[in-house]
Coordinates of C-alpha atoms in Angstrom, one line a residue:
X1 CA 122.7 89.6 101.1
X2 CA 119.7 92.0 101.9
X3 CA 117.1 92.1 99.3
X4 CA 114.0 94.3 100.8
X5 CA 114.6 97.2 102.5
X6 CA 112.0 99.6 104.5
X7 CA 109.0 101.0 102.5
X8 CA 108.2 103.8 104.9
X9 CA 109.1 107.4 103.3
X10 CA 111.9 109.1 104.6
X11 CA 110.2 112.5 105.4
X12 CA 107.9 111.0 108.0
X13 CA 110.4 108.2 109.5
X14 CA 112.8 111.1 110.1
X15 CA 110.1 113.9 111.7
X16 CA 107.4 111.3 113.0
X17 CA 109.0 111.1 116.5
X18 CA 106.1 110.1 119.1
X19 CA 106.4 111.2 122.6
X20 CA 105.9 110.1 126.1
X21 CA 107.1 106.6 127.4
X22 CA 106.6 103.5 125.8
X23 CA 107.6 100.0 126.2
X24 CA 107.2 96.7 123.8
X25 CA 108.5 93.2 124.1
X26 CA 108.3 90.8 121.5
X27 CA 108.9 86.8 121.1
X28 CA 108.5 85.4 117.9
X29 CA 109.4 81.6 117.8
X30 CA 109.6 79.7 114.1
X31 CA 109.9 76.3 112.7
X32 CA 110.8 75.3 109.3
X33 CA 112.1 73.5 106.6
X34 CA 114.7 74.8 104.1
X35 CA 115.4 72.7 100.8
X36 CA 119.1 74.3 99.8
X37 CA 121.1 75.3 103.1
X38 CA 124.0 75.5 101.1
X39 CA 123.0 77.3 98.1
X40 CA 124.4 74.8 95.9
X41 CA 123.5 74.6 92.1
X42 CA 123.4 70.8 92.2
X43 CA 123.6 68.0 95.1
X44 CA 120.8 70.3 97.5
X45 CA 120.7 69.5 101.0
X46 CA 118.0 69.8 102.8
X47 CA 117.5 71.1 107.2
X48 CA 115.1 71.9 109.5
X49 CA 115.8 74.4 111.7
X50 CA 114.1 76.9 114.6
X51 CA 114.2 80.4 115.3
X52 CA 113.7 82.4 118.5
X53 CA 113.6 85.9 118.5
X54 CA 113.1 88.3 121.4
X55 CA 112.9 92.0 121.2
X56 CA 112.8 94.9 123.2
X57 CA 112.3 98.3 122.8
X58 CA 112.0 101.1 125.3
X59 CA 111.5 104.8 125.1
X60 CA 111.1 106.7 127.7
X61 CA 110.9 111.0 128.1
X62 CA 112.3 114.0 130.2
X63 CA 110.8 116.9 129.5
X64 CA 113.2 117.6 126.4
X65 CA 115.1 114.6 126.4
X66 CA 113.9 111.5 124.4
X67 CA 115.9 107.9 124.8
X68 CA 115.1 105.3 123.2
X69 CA 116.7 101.9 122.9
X70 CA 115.8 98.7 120.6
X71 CA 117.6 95.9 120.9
X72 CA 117.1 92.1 119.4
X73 CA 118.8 88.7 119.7
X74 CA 117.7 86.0 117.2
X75 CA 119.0 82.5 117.9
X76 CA 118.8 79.9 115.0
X77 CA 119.5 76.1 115.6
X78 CA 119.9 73.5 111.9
X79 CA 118.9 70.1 112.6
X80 CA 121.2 68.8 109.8
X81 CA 123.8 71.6 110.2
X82 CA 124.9 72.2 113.5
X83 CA 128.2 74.2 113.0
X84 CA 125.6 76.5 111.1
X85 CA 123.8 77.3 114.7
X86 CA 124.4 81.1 115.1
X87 CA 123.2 84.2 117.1
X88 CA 122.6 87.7 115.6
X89 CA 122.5 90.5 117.3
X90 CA 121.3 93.9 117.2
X91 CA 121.6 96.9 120.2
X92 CA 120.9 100.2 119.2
X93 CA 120.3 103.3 121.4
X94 CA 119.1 106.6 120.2
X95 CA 118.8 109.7 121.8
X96 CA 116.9 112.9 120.8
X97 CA 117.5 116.5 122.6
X98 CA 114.4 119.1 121.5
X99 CA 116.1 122.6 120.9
X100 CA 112.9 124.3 119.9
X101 CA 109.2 122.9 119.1
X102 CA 110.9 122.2 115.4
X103 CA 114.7 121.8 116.1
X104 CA 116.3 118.6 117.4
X105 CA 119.6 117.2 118.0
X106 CA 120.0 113.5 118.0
X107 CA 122.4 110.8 118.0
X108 CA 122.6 107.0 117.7
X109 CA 125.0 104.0 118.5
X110 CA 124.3 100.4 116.5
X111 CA 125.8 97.5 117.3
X112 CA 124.9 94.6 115.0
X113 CA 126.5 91.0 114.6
X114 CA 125.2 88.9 111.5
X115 CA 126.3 85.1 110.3
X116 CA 126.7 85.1 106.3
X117 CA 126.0 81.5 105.4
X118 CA 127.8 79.5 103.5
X119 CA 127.4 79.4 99.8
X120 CA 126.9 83.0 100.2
X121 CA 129.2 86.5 100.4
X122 CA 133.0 85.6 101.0
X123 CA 131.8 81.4 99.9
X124 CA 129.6 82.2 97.2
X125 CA 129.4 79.0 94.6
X126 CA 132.0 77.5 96.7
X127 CA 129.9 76.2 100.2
X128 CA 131.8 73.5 101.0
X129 CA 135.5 75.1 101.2
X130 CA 134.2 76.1 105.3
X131 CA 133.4 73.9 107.5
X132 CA 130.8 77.2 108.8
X133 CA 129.2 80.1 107.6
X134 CA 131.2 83.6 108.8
X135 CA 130.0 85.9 111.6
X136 CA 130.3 89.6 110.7
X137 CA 130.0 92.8 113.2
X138 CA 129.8 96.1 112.8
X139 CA 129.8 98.6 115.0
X140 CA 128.2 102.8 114.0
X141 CA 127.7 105.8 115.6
X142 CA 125.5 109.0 114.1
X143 CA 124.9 112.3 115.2
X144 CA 123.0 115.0 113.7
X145 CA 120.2 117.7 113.3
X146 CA 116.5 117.9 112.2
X147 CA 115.2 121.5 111.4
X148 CA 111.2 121.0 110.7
X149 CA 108.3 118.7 111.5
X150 CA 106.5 116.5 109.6
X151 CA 103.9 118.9 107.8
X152 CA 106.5 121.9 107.9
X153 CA 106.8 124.2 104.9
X154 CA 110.5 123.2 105.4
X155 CA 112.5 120.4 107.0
X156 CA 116.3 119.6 107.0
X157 CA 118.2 116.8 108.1
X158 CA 122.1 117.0 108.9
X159 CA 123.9 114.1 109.8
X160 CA 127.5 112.6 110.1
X161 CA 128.7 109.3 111.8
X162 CA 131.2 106.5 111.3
X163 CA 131.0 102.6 110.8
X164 CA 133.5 99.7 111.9
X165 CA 132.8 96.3 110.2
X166 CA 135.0 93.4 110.3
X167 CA 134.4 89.1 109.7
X168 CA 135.6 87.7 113.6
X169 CA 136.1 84.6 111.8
X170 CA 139.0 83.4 109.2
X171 CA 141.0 86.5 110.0
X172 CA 144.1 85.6 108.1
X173 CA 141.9 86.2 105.2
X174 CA 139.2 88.1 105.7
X175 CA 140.9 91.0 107.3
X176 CA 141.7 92.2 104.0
X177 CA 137.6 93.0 104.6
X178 CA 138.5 95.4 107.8
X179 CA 137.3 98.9 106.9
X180 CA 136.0 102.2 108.6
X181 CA 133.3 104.0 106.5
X182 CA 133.1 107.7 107.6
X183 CA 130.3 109.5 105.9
X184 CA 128.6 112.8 106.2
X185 CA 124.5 113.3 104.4
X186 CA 122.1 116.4 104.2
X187 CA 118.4 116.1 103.4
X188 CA 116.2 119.0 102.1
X189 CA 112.1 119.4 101.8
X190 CA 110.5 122.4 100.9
X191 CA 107.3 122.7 100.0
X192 CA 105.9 124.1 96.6
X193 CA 102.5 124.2 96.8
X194 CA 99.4 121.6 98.6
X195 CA 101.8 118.5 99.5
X196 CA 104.5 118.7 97.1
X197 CA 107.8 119.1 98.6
X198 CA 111.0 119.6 96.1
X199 CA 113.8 117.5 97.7
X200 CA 117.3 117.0 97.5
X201 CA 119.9 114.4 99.3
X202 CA 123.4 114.7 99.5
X203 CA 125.7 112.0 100.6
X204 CA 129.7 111.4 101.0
X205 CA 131.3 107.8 102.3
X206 CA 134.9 107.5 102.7
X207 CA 135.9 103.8 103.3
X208 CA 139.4 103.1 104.7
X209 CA 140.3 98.9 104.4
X210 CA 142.9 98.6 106.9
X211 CA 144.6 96.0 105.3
X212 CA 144.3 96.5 102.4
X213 CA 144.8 100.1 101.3
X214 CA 144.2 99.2 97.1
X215 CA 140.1 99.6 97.8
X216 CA 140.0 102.7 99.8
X217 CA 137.6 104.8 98.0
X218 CA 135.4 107.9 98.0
X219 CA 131.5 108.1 97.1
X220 CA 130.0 110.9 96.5
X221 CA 126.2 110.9 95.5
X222 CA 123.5 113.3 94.8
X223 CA 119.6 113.1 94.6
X224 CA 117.3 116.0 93.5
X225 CA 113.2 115.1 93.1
X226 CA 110.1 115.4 93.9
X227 CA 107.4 114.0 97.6
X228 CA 104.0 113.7 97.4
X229 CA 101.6 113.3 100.3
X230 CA 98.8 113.9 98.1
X231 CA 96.5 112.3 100.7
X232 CA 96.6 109.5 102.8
X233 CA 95.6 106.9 100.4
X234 CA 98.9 107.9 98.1
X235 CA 102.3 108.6 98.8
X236 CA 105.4 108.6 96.8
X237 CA 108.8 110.1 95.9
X238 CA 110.9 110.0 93.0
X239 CA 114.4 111.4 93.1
X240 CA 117.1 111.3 90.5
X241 CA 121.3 111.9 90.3
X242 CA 124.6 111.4 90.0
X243 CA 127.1 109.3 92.1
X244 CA 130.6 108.8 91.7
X245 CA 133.0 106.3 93.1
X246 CA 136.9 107.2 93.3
X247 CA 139.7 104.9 94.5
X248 CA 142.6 106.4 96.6
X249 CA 145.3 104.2 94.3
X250 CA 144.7 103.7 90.8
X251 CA 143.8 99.6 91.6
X252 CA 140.3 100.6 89.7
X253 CA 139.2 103.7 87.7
X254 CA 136.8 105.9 88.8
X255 CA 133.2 105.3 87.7
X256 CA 130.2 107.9 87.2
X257 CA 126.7 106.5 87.2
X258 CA 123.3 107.6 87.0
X259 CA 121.6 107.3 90.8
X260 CA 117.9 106.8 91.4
X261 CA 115.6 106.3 94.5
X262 CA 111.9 105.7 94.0
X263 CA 109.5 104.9 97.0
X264 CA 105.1 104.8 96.9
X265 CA 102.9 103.8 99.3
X266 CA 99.5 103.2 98.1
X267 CA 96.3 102.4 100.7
X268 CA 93.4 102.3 98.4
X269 CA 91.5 100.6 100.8
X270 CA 91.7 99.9 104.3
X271 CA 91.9 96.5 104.1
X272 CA 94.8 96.7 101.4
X273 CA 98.5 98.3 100.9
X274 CA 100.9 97.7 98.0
X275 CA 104.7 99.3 98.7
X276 CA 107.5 99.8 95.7
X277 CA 110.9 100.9 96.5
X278 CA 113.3 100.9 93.5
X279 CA 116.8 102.3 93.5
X280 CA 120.3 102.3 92.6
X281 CA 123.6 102.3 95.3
X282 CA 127.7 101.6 95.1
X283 CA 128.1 98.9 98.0
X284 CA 131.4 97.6 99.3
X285 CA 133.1 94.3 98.1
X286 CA 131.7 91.2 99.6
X287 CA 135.0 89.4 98.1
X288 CA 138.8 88.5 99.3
X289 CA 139.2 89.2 95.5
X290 CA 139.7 93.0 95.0
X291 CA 136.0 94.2 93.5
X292 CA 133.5 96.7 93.8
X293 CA 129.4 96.5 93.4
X294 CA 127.1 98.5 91.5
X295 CA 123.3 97.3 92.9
X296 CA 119.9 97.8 91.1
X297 CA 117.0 96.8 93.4
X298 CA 113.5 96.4 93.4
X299 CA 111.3 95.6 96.0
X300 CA 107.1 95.4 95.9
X301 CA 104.9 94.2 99.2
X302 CA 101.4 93.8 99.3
X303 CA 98.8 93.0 101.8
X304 CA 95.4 92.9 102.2
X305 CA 93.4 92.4 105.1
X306 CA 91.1 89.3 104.8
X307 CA 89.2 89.2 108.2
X308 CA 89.7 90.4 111.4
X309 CA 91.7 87.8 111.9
X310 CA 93.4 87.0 108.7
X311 CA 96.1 88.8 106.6
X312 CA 98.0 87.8 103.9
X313 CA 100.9 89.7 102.3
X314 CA 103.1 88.9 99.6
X315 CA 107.0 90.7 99.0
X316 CA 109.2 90.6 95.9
X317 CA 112.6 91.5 95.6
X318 CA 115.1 91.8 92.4
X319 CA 118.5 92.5 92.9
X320 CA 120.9 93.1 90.2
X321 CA 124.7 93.1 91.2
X322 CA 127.1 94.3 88.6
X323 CA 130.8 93.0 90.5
X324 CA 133.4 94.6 88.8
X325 CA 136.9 93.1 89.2
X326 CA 140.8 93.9 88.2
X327 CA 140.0 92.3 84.6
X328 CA 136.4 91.4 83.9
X329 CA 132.8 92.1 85.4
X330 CA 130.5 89.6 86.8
X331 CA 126.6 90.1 86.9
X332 CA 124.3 88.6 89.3
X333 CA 120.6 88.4 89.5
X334 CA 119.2 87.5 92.6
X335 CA 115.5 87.0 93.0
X336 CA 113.5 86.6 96.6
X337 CA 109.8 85.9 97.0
X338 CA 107.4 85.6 100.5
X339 CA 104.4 84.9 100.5
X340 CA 102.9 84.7 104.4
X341 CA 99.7 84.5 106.2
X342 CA 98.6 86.1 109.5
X343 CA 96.4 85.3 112.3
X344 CA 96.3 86.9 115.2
X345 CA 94.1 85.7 117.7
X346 CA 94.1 88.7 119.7
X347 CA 96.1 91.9 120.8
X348 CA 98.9 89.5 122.0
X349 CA 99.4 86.8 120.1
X350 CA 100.1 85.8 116.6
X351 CA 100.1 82.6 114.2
X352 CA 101.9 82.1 111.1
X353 CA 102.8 80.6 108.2
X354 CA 105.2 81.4 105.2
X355 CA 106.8 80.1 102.1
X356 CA 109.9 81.7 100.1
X357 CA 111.2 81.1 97.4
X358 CA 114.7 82.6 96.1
X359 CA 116.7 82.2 93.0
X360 CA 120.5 83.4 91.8
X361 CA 121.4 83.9 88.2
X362 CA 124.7 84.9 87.5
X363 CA 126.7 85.3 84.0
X364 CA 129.4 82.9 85.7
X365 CA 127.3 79.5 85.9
X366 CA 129.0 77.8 88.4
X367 CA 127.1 80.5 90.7
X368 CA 123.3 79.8 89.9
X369 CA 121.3 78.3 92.1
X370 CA 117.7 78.8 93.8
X371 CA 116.1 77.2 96.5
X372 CA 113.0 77.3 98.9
X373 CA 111.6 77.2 102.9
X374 CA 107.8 76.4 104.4
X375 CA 108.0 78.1 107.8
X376 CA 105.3 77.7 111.0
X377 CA 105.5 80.1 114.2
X378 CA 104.0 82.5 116.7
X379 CA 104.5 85.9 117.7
X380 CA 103.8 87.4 121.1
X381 CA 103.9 90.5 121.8
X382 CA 104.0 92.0 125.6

């Protein structure tokens, strides 16, 4: 489950490319305690565990030709939970080809392996049927077109691509979770007067299970709002719609809901930033049992500069789930908090500390349960 999701505004992530070559490498290493590995609601068991993560990313230029690649490997080990120790995995190279000073082509390949741990996804409310949590992998490729830069009266974004995901483990079950999402997305700015852009997103996912035919659907989805970059203290954009979810077979019926996406940024000083993203999304089953999701989330981060040396933030994150199965819907509440504090000795290196707390309420009891983790680490950057 993914609660928080970027707070950066879409119009600048998309036409904020910097040039020339760059290179960063990371190592963050973490130690900590966790009170609930299994996300039980009674009995807890408690682990400590450690984390190492390197990153790398590299970008590098050719006269027209931008290549970038970013890739990360984080290795976590349980002290109480060993068939729990896991790697994830992310690779993901980009390329951008520059038609014209404000026309670019660009594609992109993403690799990513997760673990989903237990008491979680496929073994929610039911931990101890596995002896291990589930490693997932997906595999997506995008290509498409910007038209604009980021202070351009108008800016397009054009873009199609396709996604493999599949669990590697327990595949006499969980193949019925083998799908291929194809999907095709346009994104319009135009801009009305000072910094307010009207905007528009359009968006169409078809999901093929390969196994299991019953859930292949269609989503269609369309946004229409308003940016503002009024200065550089406010940002924000508010767009509002209409998505719709079809099923090949008639397994479910079709549902038509009201779609939302809000997202500020807000700098009022320069020793403090607060972030809200809000919106509303169809996302796949996460079940053997034939379902779909309708998601509500909410996500506010804050942090404020103390010192040179010190920073503190804080993040919270609602999630309602609305699971909708063959004969009855479930709804689940999920709740995350982080609150985390900095210090960074110098250009390079990084100390910190973090406690979070998270909490799952669910109209089916035997589902609820919260838990929490004190972590310690370092980053260093290169």
């Amino acid at each position: 489950m993914t609660l928080l999701t970027s707070f950066a505004l879409k119009a600048e992530t998309d036409f904020a490319l910097e040039s020339g070559d760059q290179f960063t490498a990371t190592l963050l290493s973490e130690y900590g305690q966790i009170s609930n590995f299994l996300n039980q609601g009674s009995d807890e068991e408690s682990t400590g565990y450690i984390k190492i993560e390197p990153s790398v990313f590299i970008q590098t230029q050719l006269s027209r030709h931008l290549i970038q690649l970013a890739t990360k490997v984080s290795h976590y080990q349980f002290s109480h939970f060993s068939e729990d120790d896991h790697n994830n995995l992310l690779f993901k190279p980009s390329y951008f080809f520059k038609l014209d000073h404000n026309k670019t082509l660009f594609a992109d390949i993403k690799l990513q392996e997760s673990y989903e741990y237990r008491g979680t996804g496929l073994s929610l409310g039911n931990a101890e049927s596995i002896t291990s949590g589930d490693d997932k992998k997906s595999l997506a490729a995008n290509i498409g077109y910007l038209y604009g830069q980021i202070d351009s009266v108008a800016k397009l974004k054009l873009s199609i691509g396709q996604e493999d995901f599949r669990y590697k483990t327990r595949r006499a079950e969980n193949k019925a979770l083998d799908r291929v999402d194809q999907s095709v997305a346009a994104s319009f700015d135009y801009l009305l007067s000072g910094k307010t852009y009207f905007a528009a997103d359009l968006a169409y996912t078809q999901s093929n299970f390969q196994n299991n035919s019953p859930l292949n659907k269609d989503i269609y989805a369309v946004l229409v709002g308003m940016k503002w970059q009024s200065t550089a203290i406010t940002q924000l954009q508010a767009l509002i719609g209409y998505q719709r979810l079809t099923f090949e077979e008639t397994l479910f019926a079709s549902d038509t809901r009201f779609k939302w996406r809000v997202d500020i940024n807000w700098q009022p000083t320069n020793f403090m930033q607060m972030n809200i993203n809000t919106q509303r999304n169809y996302e796949t089953t996460n079940r053997i049992v034939d379902s779909y999701r309708v998601v509500d989330s909410t996500n506010l981060q804050l942090t404020h500069q103390l010192t040179d040396y010190f920073q503190t933030s804080a993040v919270v994150g609602y999630r309602q789930e609305k699971v909708v199965y063959l004969e009855q819907t479930i709804n689940e509440d999920y709740l995350y908090s982080e609150v985390r504090l900095n210090y960074q000795r110098n250009d390079w290196l990084t100390v910190f500390a973090g406690f979070t707390f998270k909490e799952l309420t669910a109209s089916d009891d035997r589902l609820n349960n919260q838990g929490n983790s004190l972590s310690l680490g370092f980053n260093v950057n290169i």
